[in-house]
mmCIF file of C-alpha atoms in Angstrom:
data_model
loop_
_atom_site.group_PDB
_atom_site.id
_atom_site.type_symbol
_atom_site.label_atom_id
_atom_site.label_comp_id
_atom_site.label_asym_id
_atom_site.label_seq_id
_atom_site.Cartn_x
_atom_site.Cartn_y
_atom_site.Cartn_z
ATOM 1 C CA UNK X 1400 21.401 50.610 -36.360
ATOM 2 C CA UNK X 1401 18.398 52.353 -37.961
ATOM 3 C CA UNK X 1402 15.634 53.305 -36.373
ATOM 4 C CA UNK X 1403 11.729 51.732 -36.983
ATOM 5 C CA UNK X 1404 10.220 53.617 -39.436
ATOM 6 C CA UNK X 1405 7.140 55.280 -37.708
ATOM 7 C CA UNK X 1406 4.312 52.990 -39.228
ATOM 8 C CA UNK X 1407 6.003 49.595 -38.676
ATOM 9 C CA UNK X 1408 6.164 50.907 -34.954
ATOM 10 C CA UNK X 1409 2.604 51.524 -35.159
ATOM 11 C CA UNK X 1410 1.460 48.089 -36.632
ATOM 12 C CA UNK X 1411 3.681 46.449 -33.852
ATOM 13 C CA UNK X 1412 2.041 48.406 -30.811
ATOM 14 C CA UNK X 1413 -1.314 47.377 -32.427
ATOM 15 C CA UNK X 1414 -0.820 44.100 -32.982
ATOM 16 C CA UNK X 1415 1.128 43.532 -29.415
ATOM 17 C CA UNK X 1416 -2.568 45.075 -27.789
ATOM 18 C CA UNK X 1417 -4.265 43.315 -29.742
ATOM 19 C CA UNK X 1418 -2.965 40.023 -28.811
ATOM 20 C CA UNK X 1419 -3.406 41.110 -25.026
ATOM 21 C CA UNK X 1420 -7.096 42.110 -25.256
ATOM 22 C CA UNK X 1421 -9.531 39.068 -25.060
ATOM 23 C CA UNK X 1422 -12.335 39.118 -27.507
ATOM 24 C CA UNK X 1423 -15.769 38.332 -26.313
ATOM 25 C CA UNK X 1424 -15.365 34.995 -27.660
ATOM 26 C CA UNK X 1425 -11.756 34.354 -25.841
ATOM 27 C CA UNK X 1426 -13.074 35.215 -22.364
ATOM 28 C CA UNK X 1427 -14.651 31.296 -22.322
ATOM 29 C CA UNK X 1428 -11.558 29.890 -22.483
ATOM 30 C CA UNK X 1429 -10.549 31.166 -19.601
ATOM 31 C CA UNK X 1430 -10.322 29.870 -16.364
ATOM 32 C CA UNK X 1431 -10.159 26.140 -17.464
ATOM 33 C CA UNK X 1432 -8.118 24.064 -15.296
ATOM 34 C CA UNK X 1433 -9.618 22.242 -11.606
ATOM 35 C CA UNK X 1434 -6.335 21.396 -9.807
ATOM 36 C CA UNK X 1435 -5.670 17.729 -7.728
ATOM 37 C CA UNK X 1436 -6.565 19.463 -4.675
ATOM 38 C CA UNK X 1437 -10.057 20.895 -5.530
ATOM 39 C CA UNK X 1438 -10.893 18.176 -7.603
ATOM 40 C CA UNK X 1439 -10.492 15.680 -5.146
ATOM 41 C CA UNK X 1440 -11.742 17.451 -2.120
ATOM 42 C CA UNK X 1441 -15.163 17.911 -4.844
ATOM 43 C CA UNK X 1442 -15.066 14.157 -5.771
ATOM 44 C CA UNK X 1443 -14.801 13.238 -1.977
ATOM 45 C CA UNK X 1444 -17.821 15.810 -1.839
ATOM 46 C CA UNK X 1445 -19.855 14.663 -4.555
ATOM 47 C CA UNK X 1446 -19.843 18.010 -5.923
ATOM 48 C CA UNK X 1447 -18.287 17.393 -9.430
ATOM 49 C CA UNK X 1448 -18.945 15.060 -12.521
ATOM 50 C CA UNK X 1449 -15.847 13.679 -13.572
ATOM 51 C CA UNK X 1450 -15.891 12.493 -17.114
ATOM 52 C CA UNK X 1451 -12.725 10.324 -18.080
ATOM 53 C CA UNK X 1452 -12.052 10.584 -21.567
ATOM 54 C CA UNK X 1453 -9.168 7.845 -22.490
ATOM 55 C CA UNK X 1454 -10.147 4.469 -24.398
ATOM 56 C CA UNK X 1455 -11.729 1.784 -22.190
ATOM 57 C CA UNK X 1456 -8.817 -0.555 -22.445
ATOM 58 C CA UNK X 1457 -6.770 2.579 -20.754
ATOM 59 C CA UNK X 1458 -8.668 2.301 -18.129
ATOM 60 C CA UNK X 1459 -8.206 -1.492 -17.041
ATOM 61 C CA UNK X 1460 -4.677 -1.320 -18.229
ATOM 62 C CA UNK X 1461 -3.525 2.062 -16.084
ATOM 63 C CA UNK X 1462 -6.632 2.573 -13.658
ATOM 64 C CA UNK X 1463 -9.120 4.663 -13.085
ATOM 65 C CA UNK X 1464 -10.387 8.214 -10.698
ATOM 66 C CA UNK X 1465 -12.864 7.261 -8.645
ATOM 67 C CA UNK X 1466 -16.035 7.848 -9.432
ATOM 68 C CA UNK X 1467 -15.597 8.950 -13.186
ATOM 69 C CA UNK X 1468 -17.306 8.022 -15.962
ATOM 70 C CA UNK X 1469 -15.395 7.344 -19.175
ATOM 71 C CA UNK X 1470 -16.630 8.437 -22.407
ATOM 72 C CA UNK X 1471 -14.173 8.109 -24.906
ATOM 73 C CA UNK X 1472 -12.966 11.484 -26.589
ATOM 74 C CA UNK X 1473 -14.198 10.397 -29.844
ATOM 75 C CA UNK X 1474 -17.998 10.091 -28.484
ATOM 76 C CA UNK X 1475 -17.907 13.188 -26.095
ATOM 77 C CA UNK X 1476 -19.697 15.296 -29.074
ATOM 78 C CA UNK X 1477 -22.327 12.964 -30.037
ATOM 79 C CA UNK X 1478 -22.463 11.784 -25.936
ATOM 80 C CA UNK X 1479 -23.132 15.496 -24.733
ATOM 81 C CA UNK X 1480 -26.193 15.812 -27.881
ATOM 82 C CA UNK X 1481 -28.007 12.857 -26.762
ATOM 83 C CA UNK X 1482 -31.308 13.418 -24.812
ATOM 84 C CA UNK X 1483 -30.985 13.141 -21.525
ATOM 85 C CA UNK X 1484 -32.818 9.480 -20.959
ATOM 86 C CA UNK X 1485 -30.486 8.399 -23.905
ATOM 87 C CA UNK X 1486 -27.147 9.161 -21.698
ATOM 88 C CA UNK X 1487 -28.391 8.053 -18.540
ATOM 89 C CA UNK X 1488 -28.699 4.670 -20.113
ATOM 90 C CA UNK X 1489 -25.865 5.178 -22.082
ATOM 91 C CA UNK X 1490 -23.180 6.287 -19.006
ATOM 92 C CA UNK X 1491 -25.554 5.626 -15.868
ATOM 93 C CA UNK X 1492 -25.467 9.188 -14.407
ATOM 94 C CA UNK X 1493 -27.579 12.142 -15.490
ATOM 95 C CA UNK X 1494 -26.552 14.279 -18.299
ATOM 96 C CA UNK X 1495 -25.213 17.707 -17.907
ATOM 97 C CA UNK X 1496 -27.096 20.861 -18.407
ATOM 98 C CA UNK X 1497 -25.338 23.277 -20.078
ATOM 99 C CA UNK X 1498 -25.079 25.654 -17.291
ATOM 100 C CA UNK X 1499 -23.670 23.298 -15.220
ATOM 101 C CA UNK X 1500 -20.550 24.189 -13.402
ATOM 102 C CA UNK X 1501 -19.979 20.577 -11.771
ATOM 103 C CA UNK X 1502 -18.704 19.350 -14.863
ATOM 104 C CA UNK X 1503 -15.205 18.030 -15.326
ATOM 105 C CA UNK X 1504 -13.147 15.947 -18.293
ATOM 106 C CA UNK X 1505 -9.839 14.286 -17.492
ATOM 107 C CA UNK X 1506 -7.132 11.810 -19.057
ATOM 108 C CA UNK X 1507 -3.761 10.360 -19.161
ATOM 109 C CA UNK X 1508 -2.180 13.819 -18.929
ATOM 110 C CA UNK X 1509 -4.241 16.859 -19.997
ATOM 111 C CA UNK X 1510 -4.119 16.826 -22.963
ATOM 112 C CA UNK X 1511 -7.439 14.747 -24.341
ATOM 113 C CA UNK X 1512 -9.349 16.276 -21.476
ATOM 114 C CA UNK X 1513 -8.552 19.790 -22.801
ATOM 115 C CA UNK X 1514 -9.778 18.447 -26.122
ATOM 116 C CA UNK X 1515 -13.159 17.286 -24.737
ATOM 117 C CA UNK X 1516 -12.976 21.152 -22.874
ATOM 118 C CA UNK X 1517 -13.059 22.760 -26.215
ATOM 119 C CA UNK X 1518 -15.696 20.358 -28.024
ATOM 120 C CA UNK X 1519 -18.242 20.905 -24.260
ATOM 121 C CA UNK X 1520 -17.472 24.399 -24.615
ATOM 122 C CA UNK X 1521 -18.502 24.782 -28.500
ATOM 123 C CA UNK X 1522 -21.469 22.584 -27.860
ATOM 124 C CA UNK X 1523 -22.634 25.558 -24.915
ATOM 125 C CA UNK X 1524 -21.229 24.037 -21.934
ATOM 126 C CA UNK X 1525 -19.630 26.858 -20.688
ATOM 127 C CA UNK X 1526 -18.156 26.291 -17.162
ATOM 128 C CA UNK X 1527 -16.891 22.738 -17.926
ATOM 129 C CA UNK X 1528 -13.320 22.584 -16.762
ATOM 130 C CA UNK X 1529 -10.753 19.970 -17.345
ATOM 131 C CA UNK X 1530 -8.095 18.551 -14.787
ATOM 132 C CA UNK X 1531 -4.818 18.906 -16.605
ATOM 133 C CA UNK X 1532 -2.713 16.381 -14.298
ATOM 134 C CA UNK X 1533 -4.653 13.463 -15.399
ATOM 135 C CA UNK X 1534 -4.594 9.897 -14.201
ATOM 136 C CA UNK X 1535 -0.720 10.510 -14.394
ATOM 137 C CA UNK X 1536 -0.352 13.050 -11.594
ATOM 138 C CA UNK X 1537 -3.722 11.816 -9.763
ATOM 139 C CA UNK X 1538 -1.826 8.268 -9.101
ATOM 140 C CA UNK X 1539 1.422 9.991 -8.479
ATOM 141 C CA UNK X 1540 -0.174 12.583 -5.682
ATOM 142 C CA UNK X 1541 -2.081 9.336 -4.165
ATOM 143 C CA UNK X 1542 0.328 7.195 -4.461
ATOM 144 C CA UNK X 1543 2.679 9.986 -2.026
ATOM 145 C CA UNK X 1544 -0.520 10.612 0.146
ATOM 146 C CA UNK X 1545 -0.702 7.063 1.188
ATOM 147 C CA UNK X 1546 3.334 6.825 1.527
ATOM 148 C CA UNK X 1547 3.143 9.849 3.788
ATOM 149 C CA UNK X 1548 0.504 8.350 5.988
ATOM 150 C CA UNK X 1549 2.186 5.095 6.071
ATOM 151 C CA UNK X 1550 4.956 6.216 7.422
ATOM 152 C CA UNK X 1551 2.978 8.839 9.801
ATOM 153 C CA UNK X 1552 1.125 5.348 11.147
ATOM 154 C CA UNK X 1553 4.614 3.745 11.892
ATOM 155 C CA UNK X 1554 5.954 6.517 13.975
ATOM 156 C CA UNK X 1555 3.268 6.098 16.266
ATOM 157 C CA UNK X 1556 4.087 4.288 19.119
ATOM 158 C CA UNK X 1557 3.066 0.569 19.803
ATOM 159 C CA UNK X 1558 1.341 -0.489 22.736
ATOM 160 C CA UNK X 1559 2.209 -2.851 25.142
ATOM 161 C CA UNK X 1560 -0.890 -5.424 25.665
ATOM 162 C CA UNK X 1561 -2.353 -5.266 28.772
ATOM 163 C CA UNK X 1562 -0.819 -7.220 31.860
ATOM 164 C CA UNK X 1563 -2.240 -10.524 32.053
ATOM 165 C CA UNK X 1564 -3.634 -11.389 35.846
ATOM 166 C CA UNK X 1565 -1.761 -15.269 36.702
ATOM 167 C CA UNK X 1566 -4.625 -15.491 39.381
ATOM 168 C CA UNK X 1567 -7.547 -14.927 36.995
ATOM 169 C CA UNK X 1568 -6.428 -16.830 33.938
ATOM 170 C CA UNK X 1569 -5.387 -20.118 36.850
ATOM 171 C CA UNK X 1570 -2.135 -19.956 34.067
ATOM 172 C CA UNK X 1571 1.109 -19.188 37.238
ATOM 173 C CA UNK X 1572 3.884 -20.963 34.937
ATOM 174 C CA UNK X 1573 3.408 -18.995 31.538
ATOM 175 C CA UNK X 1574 1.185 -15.860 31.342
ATOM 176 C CA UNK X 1575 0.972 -16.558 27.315
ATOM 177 C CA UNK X 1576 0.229 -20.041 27.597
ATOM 178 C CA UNK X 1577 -3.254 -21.182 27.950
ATOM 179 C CA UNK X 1578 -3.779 -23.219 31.010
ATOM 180 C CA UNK X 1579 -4.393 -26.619 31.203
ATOM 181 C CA UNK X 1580 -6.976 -28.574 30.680
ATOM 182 C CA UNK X 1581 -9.354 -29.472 33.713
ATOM 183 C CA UNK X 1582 -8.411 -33.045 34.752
ATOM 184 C CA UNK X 1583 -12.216 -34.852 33.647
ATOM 185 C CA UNK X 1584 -11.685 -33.173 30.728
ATOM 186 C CA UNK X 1585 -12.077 -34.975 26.529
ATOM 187 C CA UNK X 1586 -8.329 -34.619 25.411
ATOM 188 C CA UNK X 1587 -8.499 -33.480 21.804
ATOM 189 C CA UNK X 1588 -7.266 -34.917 18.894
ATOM 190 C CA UNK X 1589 -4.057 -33.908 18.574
ATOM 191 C CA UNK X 1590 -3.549 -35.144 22.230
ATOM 192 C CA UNK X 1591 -4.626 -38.566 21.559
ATOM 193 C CA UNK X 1592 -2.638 -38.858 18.582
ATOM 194 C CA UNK X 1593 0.723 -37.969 20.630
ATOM 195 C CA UNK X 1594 -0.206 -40.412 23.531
ATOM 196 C CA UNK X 1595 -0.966 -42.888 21.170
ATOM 197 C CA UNK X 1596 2.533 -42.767 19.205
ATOM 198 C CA UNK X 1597 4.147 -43.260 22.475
#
C-alpha cells in the first residue's frame, strides 16, 4: 500500500479540525434539546412556554401537552414577527422576547419542533429549545407513569370498614341490614305495593 502523499495528509488534518471547531455562528445551535423530565417538571412549574407546532386537526385527532399552545409550523415565522398585542390575541398568551429562555417548540416526534428551533433561532430567539420526544414519547412516558401508579395504588392494602356496634344501630339480626322500621311508622311505596299484591 502507498503511503499519503504529504499534502493530501495535510488537507485531511485540516479539514478533520475544522469540522470539530464550532464557528461563532455554530455555537447557537447548541444545546437544543429540553428532555420529558425537565420539561414536565417546568410545565407543572409554569416555568416554560410550550409552543406545539403540528396542524390543528393533529391535535384533536392524537392529543395534546398540557398547557401548549399550537401554532402551526407554517405560521411560527410570521407568528414570532407579530407585535406583541397582535399574538396575544392571536394565541392568548404573551409573546416571547427574544431573550427569553422559557421558550419551548414541540411535535409529533422532533422533528417539526426542531424546524420551528431553527426558524426562532434565525429570527433572534436564541435560547429557544425544542423537546425532541414529542407528543409521541410524552403520551408513551404518561401513559407508563399512570400504569406504574396504578398498580402502586393496588398493592396497597384494603381496609376493613369499621365494626358496626348491634347495640347502637338497634340492627342484632344483620349488622349490614338497616333496621326496621319503627312500628307507627308510613310504609313506603315499595312496601305497599308488595302487601297489596298479596
Amino acid at each position: 500500500m502507498a503511503a499519503m502523499p504529504p499534502y493530501l495528509l495535510q488537507c485531511v488534518l485540516f479539514l478533520a479540525v475544522l469540522h470539530h471547531t464550532p464557528s461563532s455562528g455554530e455555537e447557537q445551535w447548541q444545546d437544543t434539546d429540553m428532555p420529558y423530565e425537565e420539561l414536565k417538571a417546568r410545565l407543572d412549574q409554569g416555568t416554560v412556554r410550550l409552543f406545539d407546532v403540528r396542524e390543528p386537526i393533529e391535535l384533536v385527532e392524537d392529543g395534546e401537552i398540557p398547557g401548549a399552545v399550537n401554532i402551526p409550523l407554517g405560521d411560527v415565522e410570521a407568528a414570532f414577527q407579530l407585535p406583541p398585542s397582535d399574538f396575544r390575541q392571536k394565541y392568548s398568551c404573551e409573546k416571547p422576547g427574544l431573550d427569553d429562555d422559557d421558550i419551548v417548540t414541540s411535535c409529533l416526534a422532533g422533528v417539526r419542533s426542531f424546524d420551528a428551533l431553527e426558524q426562532l433561532r434565525k429570527l433572534g430567539f436564541h435560547k429557544v429549545k425544542h423537546y425532541p420526544g414529542g407528543f409521541l414519547e410524552w403520551s408513551e412516558r404518561c401513559e407508563q407513569e399512570w400504569k406504574d401508579k396504578e398498580a402502586k395504588d393496588t398493592k396497597t392494602p384494603i381496609e376493613s370498614p369499621d365494626p358496626v356496634d348491634k347495640e347502637e344501630t338497634g340492627n342484632t339480626r344483620n349488622p349490614t341490614t338497616p333496621p326496621p322500621p319503627p312500628p307507627n311508622s308510613i310504609p313506603s311505596p315499595q312496601v305497599k305495593d308488595k302487601k297489596s299484591e298479596l
